[in-house]
Coordinates of N, CA and C in Angstrom, one line a residue:
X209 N -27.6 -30.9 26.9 CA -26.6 -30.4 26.0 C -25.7 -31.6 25.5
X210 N -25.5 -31.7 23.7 CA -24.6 -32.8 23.8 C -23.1 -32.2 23.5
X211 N -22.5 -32.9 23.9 CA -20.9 -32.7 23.3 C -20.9 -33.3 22.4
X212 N -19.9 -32.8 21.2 CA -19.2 -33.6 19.9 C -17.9 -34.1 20.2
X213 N -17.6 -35.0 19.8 CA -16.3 -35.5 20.1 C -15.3 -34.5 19.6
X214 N -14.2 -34.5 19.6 CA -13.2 -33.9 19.1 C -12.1 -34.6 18.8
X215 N -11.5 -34.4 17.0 CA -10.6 -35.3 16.4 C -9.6 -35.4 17.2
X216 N -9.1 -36.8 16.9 CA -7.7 -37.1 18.0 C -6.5 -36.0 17.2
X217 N -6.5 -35.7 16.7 CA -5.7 -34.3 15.5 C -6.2 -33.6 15.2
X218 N -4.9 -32.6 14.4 CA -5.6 -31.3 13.7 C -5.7 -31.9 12.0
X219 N -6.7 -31.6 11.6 CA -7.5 -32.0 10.0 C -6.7 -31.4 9.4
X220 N -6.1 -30.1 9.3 CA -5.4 -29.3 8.1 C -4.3 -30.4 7.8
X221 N -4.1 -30.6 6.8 CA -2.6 -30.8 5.8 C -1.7 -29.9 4.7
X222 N -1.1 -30.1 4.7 CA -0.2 -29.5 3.7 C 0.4 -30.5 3.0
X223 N 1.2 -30.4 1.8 CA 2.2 -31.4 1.1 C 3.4 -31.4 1.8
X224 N 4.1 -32.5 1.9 CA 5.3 -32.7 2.5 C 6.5 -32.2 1.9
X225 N 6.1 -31.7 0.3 CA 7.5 -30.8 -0.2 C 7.2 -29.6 0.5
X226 N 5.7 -28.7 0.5 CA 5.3 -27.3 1.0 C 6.2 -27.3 2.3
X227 N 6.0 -28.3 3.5 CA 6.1 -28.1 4.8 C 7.4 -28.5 4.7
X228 N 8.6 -29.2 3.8 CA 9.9 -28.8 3.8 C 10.7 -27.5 3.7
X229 N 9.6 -27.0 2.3 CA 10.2 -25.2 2.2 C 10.0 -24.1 3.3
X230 N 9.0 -24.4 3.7 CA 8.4 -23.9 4.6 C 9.1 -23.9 6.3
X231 N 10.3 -24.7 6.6 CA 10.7 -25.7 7.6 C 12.0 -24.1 7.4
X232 N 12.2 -23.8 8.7 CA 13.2 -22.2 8.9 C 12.7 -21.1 8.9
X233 N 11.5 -21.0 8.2 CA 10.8 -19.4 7.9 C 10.8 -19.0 9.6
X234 N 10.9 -17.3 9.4 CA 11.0 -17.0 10.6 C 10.4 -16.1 10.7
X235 N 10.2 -15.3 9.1 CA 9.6 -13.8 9.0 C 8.8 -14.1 7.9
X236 N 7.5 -13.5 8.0 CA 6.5 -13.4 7.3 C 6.6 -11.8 6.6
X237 N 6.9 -11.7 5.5 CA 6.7 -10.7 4.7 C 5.1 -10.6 4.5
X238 N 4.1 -9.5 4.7 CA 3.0 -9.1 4.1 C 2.3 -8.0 3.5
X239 N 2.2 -8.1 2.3 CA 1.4 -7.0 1.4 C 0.1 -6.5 2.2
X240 N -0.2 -5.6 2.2 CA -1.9 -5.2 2.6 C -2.6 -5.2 1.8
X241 N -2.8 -4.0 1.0 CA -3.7 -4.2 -0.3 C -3.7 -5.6 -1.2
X242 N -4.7 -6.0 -1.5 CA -4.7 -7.5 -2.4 C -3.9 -8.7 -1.7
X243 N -3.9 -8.5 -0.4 CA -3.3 -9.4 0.5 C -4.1 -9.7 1.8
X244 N -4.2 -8.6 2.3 CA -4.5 -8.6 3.9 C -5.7 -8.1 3.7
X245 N -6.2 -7.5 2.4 CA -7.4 -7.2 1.8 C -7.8 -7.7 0.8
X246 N -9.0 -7.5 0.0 CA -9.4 -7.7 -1.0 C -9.4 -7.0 -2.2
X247 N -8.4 -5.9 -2.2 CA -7.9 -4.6 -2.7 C -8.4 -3.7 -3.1
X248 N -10.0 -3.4 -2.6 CA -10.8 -2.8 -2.3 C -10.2 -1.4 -2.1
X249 N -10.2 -0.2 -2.3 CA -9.9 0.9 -2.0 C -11.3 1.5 -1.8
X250 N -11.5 1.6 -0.4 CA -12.8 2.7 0.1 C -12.7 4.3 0.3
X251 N -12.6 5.3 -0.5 CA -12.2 6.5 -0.3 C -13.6 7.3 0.0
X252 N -13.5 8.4 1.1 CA -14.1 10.2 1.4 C -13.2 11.0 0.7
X253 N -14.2 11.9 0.7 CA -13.3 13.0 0.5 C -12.3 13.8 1.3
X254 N -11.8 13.0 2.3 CA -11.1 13.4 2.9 C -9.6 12.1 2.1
X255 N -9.8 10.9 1.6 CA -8.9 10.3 1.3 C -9.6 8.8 1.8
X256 N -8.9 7.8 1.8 CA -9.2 6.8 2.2 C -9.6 6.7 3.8
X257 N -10.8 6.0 4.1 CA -11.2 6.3 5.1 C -11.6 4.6 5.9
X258 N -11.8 3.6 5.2 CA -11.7 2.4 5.7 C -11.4 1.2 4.9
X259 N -10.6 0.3 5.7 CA -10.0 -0.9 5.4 C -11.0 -2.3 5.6
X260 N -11.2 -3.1 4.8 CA -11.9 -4.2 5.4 C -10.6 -5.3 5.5
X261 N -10.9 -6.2 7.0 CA -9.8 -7.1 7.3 C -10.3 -8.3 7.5
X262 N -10.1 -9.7 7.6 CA -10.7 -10.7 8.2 C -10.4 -11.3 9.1
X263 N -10.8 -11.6 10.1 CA -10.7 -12.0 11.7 C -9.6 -13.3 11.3
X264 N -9.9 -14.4 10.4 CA -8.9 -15.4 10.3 C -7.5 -15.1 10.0
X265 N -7.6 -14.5 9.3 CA -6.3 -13.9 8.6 C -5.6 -13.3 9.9
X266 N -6.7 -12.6 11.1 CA -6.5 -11.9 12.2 C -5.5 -12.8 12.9
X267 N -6.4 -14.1 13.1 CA -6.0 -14.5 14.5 C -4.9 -15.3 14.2
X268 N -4.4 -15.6 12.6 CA -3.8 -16.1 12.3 C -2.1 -15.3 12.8
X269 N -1.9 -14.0 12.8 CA -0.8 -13.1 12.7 C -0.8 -13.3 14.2
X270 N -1.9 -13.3 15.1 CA -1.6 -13.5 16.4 C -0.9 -14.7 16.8
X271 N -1.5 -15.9 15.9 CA -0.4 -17.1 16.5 C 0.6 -16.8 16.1
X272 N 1.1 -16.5 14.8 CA 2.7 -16.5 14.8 C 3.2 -15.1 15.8
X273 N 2.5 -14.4 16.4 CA 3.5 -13.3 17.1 C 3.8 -14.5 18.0
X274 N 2.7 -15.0 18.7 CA 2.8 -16.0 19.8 C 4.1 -16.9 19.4
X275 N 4.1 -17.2 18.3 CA 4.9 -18.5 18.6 C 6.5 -17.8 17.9
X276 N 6.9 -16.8 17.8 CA 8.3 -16.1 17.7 C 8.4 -16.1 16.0
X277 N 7.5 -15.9 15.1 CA 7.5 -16.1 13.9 C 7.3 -14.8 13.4
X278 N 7.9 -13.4 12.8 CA 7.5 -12.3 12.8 C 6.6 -11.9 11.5
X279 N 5.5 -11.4 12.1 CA 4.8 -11.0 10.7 C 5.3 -9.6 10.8
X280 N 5.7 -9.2 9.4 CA 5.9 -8.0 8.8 C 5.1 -7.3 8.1
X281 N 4.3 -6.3 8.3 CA 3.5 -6.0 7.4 C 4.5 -4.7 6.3
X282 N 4.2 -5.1 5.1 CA 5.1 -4.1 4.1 C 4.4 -3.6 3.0
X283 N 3.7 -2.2 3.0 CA 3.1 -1.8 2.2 C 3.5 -0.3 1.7
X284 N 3.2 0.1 0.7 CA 3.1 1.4 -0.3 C 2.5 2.1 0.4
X285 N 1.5 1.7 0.8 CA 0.1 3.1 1.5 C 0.5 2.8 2.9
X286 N -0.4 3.8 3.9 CA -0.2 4.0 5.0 C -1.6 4.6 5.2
X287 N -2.4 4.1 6.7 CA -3.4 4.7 6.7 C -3.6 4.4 8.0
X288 N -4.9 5.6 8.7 CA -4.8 5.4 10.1 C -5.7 3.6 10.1
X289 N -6.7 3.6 9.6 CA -7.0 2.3 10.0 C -6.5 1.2 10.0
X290 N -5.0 1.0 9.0 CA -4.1 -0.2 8.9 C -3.3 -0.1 10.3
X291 N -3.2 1.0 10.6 CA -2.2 0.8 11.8 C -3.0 0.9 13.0
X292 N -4.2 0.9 13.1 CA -5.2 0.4 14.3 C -5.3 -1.1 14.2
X293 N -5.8 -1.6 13.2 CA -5.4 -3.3 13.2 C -4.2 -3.6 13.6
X294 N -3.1 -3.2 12.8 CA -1.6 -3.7 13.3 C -1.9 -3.8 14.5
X295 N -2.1 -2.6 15.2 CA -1.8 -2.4 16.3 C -2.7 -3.4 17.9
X296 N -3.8 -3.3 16.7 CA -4.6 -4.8 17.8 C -4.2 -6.0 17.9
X297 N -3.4 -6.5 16.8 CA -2.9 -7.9 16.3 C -1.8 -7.6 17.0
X298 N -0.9 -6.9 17.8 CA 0.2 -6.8 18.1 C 1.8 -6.9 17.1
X299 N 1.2 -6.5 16.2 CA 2.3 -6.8 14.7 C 3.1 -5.4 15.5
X300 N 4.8 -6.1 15.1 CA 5.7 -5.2 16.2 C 6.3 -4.4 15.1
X301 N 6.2 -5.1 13.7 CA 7.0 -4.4 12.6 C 6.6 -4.5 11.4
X302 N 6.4 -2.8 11.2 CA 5.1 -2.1 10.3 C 6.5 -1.4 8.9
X303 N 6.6 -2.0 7.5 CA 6.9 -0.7 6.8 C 6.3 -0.6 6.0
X304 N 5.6 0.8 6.4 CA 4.5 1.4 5.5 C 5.1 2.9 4.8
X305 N 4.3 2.8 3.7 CA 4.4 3.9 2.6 C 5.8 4.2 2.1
X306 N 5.8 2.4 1.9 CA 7.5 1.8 1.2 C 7.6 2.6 -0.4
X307 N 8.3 3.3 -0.4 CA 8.5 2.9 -2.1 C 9.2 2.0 -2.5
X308 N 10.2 1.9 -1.7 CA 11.3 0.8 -2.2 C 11.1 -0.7 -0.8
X309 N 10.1 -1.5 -1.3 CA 10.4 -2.1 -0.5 C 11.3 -3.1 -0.2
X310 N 12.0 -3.3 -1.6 CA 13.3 -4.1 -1.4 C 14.3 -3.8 -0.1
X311 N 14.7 -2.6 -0.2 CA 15.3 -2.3 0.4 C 14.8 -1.6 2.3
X312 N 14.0 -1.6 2.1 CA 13.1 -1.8 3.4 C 13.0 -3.4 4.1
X313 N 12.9 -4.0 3.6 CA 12.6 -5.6 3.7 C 14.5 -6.0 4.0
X314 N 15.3 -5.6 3.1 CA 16.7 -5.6 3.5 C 17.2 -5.4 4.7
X315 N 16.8 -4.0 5.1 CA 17.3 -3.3 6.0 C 16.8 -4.0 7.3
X316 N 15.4 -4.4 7.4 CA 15.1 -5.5 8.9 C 15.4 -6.7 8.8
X317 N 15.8 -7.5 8.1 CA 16.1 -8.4 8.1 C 17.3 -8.7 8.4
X318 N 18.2 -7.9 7.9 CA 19.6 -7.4 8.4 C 20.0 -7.5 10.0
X319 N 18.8 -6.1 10.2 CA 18.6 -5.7 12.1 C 18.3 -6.9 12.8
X320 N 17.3 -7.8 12.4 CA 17.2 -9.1 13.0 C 17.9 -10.3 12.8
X321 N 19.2 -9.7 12.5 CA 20.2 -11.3 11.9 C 19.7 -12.4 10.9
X322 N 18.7 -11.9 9.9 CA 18.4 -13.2 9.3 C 18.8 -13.2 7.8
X323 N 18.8 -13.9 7.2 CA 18.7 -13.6 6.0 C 17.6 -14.2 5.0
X324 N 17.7 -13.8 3.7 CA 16.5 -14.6 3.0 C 16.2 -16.3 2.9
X325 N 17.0 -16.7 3.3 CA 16.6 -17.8 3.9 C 15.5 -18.6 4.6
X326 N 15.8 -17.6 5.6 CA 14.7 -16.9 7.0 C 13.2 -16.8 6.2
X327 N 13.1 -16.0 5.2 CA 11.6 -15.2 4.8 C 10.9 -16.0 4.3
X328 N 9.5 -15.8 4.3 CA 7.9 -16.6 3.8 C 7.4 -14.5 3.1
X329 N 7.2 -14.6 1.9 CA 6.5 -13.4 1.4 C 5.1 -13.7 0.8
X330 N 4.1 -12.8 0.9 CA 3.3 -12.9 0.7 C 2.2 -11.6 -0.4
X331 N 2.4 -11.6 -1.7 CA 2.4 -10.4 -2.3 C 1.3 -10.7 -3.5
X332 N 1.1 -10.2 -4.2 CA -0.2 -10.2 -5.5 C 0.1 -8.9 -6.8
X333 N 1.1 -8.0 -6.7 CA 1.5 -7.5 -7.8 C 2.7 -6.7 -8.0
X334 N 3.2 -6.1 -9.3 CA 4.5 -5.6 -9.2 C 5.2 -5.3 -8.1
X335 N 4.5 -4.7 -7.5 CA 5.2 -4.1 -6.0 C 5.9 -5.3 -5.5
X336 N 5.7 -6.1 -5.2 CA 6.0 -7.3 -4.6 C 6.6 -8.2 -4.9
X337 N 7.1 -8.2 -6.5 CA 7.8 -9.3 -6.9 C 9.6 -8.8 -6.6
X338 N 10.0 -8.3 -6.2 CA 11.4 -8.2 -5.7 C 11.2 -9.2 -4.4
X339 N 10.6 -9.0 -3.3 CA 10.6 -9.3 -2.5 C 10.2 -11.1 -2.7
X340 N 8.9 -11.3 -3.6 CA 8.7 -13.3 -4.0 C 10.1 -13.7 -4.2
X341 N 10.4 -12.8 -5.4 CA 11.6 -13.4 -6.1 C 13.1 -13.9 -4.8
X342 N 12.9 -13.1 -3.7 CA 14.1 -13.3 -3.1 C 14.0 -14.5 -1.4
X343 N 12.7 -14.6 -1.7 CA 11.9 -15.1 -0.1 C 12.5 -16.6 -0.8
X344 N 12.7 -17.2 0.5 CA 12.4 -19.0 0.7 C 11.1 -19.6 0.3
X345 N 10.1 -18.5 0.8 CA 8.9 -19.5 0.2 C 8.0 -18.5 0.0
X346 N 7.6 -18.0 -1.4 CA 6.9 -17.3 -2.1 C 5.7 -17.2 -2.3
X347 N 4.5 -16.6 -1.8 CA 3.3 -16.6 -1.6 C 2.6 -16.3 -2.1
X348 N 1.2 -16.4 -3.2 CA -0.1 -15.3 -3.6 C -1.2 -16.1 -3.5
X349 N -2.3 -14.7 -2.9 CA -3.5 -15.4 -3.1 C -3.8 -15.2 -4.3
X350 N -5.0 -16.2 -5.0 CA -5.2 -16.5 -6.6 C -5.7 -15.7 -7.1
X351 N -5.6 -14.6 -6.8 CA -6.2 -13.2 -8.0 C -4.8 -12.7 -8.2
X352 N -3.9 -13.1 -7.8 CA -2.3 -12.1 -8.3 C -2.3 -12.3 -9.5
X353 N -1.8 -10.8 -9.8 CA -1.2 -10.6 -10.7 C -0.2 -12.2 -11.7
X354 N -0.4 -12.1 -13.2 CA 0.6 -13.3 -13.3 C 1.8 -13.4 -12.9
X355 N 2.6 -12.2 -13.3 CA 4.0 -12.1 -12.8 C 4.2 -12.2 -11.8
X356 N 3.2 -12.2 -10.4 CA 3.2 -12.7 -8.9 C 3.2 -14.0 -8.9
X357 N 2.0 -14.6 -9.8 CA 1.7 -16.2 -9.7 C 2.8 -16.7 -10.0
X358 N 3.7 -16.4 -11.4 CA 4.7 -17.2 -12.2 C 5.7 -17.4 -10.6
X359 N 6.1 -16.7 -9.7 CA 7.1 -16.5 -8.7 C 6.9 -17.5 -7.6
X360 N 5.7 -18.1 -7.4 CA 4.6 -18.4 -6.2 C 5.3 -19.5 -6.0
X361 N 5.8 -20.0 -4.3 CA 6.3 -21.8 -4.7 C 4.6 -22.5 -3.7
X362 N 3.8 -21.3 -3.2 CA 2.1 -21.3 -2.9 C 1.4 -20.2 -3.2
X363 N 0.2 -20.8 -3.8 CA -0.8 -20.1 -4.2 C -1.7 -20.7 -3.4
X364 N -2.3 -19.7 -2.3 CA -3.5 -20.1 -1.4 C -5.0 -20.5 -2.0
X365 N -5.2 -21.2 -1.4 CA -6.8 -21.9 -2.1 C -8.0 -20.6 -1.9
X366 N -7.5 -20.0 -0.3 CA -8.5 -19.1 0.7 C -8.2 -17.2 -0.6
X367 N -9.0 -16.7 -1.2 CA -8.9 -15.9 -1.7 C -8.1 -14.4 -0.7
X368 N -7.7 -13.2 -1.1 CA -7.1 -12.3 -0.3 C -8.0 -11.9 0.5
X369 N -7.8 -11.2 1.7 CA -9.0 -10.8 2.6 C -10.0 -11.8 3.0
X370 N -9.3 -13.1 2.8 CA -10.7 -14.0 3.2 C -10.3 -15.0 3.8
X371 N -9.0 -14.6 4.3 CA -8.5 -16.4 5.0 C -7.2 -16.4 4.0
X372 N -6.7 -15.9 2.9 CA -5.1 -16.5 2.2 C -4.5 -15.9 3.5
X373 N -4.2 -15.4 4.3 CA -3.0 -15.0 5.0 C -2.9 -16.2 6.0
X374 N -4.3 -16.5 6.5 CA -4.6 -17.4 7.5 C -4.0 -18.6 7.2
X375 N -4.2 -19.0 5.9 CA -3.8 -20.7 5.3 C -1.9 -20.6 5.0
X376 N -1.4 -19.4 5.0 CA -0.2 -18.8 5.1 C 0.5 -19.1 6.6
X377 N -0.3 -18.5 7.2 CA 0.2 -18.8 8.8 C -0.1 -20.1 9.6
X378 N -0.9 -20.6 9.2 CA -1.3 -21.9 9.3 C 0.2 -22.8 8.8
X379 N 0.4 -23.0 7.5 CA 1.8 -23.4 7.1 C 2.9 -23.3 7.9
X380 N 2.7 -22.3 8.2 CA 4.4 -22.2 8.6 C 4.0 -22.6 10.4
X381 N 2.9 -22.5 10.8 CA 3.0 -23.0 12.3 C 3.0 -24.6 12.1
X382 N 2.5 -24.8 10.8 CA 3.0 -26.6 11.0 C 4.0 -26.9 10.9
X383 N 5.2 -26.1 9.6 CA 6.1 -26.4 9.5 C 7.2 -26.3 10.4
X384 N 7.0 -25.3 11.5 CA 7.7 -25.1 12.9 C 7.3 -26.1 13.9
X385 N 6.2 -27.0 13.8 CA 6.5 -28.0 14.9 C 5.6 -27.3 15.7
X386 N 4.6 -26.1 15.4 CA 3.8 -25.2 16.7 C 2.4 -25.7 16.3
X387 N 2.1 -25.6 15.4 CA 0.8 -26.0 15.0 C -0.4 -26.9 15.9
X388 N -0.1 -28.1 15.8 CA -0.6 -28.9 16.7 C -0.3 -28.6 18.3
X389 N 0.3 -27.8 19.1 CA 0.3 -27.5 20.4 C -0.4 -26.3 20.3
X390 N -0.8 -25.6 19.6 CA -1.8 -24.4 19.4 C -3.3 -24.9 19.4
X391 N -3.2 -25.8 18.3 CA -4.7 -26.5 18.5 C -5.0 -26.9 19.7
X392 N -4.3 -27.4 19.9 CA -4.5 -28.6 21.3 C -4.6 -27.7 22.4
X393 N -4.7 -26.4 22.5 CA -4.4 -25.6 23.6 C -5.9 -24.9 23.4
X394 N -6.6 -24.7 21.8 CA -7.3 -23.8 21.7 C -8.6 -24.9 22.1
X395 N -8.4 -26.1 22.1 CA -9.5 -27.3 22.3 C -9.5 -27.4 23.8
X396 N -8.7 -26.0 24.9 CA -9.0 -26.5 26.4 C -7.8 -27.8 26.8
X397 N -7.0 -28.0 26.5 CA -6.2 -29.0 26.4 C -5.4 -28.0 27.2
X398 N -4.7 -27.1 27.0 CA -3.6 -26.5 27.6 C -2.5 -26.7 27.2
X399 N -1.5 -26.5 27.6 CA 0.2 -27.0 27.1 C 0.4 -28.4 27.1
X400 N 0.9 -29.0 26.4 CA 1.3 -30.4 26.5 C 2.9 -30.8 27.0

């Protein structure tokens, strides 16, 4: 069996203005539909009946629980399968079947002493532009809506449901200074 070497680093980059803005975020604002999905709506006749999610995007919400970075999931709909993922990802703070998510997004951020300062949003259409408009660092994957994109200070390369959330949490674990001690731990290295 051969071994491959393994880079003296982690390969990902970002631009050094991105990982400035990015430098404080503390809470991750995130849309479901056309975000954490591909905005796919699968309905029975009983109503919607499954969600498709992607493991990266997955494990990505895991490191930032891990590393004190809160993902927020903030959506319009509410469904039992969204909140069986949440609930496997350990996501601690769920507001679902927002109409107003302005003021949903207000009100925790409040509870957790932060302010918009604090926020990384991550959204793809009307719903969501209150919340771009007022975040530190404004997020869409590249099928948003324009009036999402016009707001964007990133637009992920990784499409929705396919890795944009991941390349999202990726960011902000570089820009926290966590990133590279996560690699280096997931390579068998351990804590440094």
């Amino acid at each position: 069996m051969t071994t491959l070497p393994s880079p003296d680093a982690p390969v990902l980059t970002f631009a050094p203005e991105l990982l400035l803005a990015a430098q404080g975020i503390r809470l991750l604002l995130l849309d479901v539909d056309g975000v954490l999905t591909d905005a796919s709506l699968l309905y029975g006749e009983d109503g919607e009946i499954l969600k498709r999610f992607n493991a990266l995007d997955g494990h990505g919400i895991k490191l930032l629980v891990r590393s004190g970075i809160h993902p927020v999931i903030i959506s319009g709909r509410d469904s039992p399968a969204l909140r069986r993922r949440l609930s496997d990802l350990g996501v601690r703070y769920a507001l679902l079947g927002c109409t107003n998510k302005l003021g949903a997004a207000e009100t925790l951020i409040a509870q957790l002493g932060l302010t918009w300062a604090h926020v990384a949003a991550m959204g793809d259409d009307w719903p969501d532009l209150p919340l771009l408009a007022r975040a530190a660092l404004p997020c869409t994957p590249p099928h948003a809506h324009a009036e999402a994109l016009a707001l964007a200070r990133h637009v992920t390369r990784a499409a929705a449901g396919a890795g944009a959330v991941r390349e999202v949490c990726d960011l902000l674990l570089m820009a926290s200074g966590r990133y590279a001690l996560l690699w280096h731990e997931a390579l068998g290295g351990g804590a440094t």
